[in-house]
Short mmCIF file of C-alpha atoms and ligand atoms in Angstrom, two decimals:
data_model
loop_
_atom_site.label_atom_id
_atom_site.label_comp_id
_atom_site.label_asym_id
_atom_site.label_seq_id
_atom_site.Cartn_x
_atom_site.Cartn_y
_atom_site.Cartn_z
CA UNK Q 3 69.87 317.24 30.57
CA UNK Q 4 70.06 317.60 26.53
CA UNK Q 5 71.18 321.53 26.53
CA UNK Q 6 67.89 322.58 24.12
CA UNK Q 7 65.78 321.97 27.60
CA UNK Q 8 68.05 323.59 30.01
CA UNK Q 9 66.73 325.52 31.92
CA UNK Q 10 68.47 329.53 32.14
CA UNK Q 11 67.69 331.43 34.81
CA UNK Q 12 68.53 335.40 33.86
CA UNK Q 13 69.33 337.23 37.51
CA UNK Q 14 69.48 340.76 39.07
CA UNK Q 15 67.66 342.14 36.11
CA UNK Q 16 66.43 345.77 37.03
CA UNK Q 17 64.49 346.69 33.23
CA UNK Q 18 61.24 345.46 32.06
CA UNK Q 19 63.42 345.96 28.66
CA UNK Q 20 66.20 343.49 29.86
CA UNK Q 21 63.59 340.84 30.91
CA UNK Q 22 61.62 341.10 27.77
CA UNK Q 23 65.03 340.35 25.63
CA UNK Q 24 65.31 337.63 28.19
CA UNK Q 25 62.38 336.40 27.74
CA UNK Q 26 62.17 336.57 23.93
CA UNK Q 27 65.59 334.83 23.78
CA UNK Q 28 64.43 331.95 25.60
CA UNK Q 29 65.25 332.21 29.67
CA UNK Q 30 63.25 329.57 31.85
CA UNK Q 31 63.69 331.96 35.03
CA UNK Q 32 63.63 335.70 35.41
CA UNK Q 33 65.08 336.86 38.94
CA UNK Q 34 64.46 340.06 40.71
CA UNK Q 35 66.73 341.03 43.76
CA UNK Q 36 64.64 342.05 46.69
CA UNK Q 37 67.11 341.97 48.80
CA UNK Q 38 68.79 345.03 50.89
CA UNK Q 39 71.44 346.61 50.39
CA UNK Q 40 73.07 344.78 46.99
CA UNK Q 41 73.74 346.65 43.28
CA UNK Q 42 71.08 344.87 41.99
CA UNK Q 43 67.92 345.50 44.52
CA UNK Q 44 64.58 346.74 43.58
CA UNK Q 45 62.58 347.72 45.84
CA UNK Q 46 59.12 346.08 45.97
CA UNK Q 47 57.25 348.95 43.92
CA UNK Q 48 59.82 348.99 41.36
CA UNK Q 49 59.71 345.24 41.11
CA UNK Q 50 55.88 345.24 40.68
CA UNK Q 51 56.19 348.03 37.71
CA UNK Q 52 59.14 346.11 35.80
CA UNK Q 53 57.24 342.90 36.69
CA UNK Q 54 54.04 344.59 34.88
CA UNK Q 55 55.88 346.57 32.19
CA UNK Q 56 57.32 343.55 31.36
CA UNK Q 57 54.35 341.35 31.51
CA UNK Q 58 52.64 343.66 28.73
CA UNK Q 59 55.63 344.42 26.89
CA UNK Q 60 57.11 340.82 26.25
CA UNK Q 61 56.44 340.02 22.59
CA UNK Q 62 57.00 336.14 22.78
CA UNK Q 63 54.38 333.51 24.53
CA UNK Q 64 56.91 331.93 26.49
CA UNK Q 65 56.13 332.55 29.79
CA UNK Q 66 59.62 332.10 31.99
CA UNK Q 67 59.02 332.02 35.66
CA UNK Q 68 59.48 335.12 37.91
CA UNK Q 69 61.86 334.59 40.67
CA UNK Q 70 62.07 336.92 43.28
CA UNK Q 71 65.70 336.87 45.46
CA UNK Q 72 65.49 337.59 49.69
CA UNK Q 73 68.09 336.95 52.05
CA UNK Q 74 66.91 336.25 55.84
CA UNK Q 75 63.84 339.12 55.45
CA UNK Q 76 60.81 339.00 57.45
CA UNK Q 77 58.40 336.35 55.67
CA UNK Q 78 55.49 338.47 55.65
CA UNK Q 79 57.61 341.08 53.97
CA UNK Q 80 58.66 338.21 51.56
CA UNK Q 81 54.85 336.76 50.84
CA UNK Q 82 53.53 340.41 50.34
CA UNK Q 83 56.49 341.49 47.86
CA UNK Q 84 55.63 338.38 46.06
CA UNK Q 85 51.84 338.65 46.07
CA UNK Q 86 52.21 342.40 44.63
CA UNK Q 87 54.71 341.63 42.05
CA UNK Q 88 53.21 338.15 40.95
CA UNK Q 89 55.97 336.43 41.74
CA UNK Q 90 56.04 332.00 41.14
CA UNK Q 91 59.07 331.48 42.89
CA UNK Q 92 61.20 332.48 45.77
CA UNK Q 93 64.96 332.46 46.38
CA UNK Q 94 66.23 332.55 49.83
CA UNK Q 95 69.96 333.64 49.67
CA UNK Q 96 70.96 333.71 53.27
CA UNK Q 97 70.57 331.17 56.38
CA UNK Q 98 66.78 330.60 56.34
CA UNK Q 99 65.45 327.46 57.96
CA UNK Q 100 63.15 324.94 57.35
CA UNK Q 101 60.99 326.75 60.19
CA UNK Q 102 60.92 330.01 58.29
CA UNK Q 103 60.86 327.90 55.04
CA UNK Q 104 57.39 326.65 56.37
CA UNK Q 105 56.13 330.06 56.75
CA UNK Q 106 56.80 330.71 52.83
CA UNK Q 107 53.98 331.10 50.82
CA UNK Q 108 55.56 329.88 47.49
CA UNK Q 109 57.99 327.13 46.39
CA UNK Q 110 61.55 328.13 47.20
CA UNK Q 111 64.65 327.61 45.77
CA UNK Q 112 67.60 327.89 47.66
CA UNK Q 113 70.82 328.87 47.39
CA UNK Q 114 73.87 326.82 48.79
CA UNK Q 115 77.60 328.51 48.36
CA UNK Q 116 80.23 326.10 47.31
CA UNK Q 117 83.26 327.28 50.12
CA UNK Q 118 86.60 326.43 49.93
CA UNK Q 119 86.28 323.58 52.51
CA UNK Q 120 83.24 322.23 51.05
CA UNK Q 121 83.71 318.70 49.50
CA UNK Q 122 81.10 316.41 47.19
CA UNK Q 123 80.28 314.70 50.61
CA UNK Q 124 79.73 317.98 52.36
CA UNK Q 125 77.29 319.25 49.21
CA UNK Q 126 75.33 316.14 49.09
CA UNK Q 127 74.80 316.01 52.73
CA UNK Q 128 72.76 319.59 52.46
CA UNK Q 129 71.50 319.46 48.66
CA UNK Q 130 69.76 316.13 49.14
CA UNK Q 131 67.18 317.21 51.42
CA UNK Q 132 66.58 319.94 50.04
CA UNK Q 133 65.37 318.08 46.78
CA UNK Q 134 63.57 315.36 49.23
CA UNK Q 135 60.96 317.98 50.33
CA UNK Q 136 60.80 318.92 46.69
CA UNK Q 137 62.56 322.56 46.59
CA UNK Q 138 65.21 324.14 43.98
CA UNK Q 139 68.65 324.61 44.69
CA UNK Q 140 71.42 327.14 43.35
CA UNK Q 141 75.10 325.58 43.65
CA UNK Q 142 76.77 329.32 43.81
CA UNK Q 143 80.55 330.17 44.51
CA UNK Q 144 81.07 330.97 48.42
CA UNK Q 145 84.89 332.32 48.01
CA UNK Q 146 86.25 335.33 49.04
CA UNK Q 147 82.98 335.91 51.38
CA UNK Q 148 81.25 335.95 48.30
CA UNK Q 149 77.16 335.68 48.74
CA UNK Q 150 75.55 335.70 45.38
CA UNK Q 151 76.13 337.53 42.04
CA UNK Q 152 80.13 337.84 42.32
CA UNK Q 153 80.84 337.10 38.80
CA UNK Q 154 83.20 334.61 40.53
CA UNK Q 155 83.14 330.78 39.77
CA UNK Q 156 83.88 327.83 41.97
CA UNK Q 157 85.67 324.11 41.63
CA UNK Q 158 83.06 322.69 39.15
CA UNK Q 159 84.11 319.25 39.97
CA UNK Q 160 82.84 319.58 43.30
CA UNK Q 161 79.39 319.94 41.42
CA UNK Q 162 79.62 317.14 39.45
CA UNK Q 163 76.34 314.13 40.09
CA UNK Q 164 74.69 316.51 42.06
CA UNK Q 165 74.15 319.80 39.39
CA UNK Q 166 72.60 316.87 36.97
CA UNK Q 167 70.02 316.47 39.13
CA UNK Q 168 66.34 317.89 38.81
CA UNK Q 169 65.23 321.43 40.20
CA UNK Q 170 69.39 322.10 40.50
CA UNK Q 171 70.93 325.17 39.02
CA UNK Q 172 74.66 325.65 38.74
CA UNK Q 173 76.08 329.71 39.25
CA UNK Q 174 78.66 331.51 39.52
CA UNK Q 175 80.65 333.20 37.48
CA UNK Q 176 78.88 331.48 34.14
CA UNK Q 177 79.09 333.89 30.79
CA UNK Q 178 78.46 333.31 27.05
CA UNK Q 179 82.02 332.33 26.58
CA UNK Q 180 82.19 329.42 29.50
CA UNK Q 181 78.88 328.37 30.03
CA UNK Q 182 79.24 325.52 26.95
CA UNK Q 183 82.05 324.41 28.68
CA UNK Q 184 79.85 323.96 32.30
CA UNK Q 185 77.16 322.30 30.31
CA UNK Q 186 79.10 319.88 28.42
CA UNK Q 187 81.12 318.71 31.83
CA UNK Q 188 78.03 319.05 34.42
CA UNK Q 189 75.29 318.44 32.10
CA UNK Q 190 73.29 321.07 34.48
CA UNK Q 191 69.51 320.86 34.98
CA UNK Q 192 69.58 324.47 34.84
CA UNK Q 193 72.27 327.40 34.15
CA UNK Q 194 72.20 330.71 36.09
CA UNK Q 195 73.90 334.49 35.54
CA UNK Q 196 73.67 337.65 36.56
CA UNK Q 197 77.39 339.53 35.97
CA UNK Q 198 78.44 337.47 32.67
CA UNK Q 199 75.52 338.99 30.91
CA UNK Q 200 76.04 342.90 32.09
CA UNK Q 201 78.45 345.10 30.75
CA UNK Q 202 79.88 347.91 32.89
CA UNK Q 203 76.95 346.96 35.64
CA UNK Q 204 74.01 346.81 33.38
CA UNK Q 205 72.34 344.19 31.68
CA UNK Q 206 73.70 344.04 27.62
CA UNK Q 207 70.79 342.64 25.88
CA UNK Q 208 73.77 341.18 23.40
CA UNK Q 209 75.11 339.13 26.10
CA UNK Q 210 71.82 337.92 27.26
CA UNK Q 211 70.86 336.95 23.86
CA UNK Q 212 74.40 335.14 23.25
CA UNK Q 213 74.60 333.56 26.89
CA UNK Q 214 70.83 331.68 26.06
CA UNK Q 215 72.00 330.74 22.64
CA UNK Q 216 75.83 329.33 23.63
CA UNK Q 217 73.60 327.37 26.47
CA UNK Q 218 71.08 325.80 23.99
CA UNK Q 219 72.99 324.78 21.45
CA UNK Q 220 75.91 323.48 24.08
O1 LIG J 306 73.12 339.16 42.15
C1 LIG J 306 73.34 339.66 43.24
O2 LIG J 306 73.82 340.80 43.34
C2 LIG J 306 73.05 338.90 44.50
C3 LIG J 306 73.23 339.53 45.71
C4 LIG J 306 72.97 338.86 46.89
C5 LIG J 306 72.51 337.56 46.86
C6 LIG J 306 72.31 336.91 45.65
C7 LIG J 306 72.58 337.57 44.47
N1 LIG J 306 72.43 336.94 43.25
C8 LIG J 306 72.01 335.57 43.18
C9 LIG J 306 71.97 334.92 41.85
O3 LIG J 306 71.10 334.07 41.64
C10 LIG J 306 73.04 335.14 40.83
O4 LIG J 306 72.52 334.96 39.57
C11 LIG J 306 74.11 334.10 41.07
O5 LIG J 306 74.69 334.39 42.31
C12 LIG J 306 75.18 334.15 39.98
O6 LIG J 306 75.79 335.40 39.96
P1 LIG J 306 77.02 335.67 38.97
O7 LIG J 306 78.20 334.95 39.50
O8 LIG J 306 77.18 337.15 39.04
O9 LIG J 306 76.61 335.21 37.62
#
């Protein structure tokens, strides 16, 4: 993938201010964390507002697509959060199944954690049909019990042929100063952050800005 269509995927974002420098700067994907319990969540009226806010407020025509995160949540919960907020895509960060995959409204992209035991072999075996029934997939780091937005990265050889591919993001740990490194050794389909672009917890529209350009011009 020639890094000027990439596609970057800004996560966790909690500010219709944050998603409209996002979004100005060039993201692909905007992602909203629905899901209990984690530093990022918003809870589904929240989400709608900074959905909204930001839909009005955004000053550039791209459009990037909203992406809202869940992790093993009922999936009328999930379809109603995502009718209200307008969502286009959903995440599913836990140990959903193709049953409750079928019971999903919207396409899905899902996220697979990259353990210390996993191998190419292993990765392939559960990527691939994913991608057969036409679904995204996150490659994100699994260590240290780890289950999205950990700021930690994982073996990106292991990665290697299979983050190429279409509808595959690679995540974890990725910032402005290492994601031209990822690129130029993966050539990802798509990048994905949420930590490397906060500072002290919060989204630093500096490091948005400078993680989208390092990633385009990679
Ligand atoms: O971001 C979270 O806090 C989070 C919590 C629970 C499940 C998933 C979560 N994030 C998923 C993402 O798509 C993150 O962008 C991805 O894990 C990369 O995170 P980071 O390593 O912090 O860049």
């Amino acid at each position: 993938m020639a890094s000027e269509d990439i596609q970057i995927k800004i996560c966790g974002l909690r500010s219709a201010n944050a998603a409209i420098v996002a979004s100005d700067a060039g993201a692909t994907h905007l992602g909203f964390n629905f899901i209990e319990r984690v530093r990022r969540q918003v809870s589904p009226e929240d989400g709608a507002q900074i959905i909204a806010d930001y839909m009005s407020g955004r000053k550039s025509l791209n459009r990037p697509h909203l992406v809202g995160l869940f992790r093993d949540q009922d999936s009328e919960f999930v379809n109603e959060t995502a009718r209200n907020a307008k969502l286009d895509y959903l995440q599913l960060c836990g140990d959903e199944d193709a049953d409750y995959i079928s019971k999903i409204d919207l396409p899905i992209i899902k996220m697979i954690f990259v353990k210390e035991a996993s191998t190419k072999s292993s990765l392939t075996k559960i990527v691939d049909p994913l991608l057969d029934e036409g679904h995204g997939v996150i490659l994100d780091s699994g260590v240290k019990s780890s289950r999205g937005g950990s700021g930690t990265s994982f073996n990106w050889a292991l990665a290697e042929g299979i983050v190429d591919r279409p509808n595959v993001f690679l995540a974890g740990g990725l910032n402005p100063e290492n994601v031209q490194s990822a690129i130029k050794q993966l050539s990802p389909w798509g990048v994905d952050v949420a930590s490397g672009v906060e500072t002290d917890g919060v989204k630093d529209p500096e490091r948005i800005k400078a993680f989208i350009s390092a990633a385009r011009s990679a």
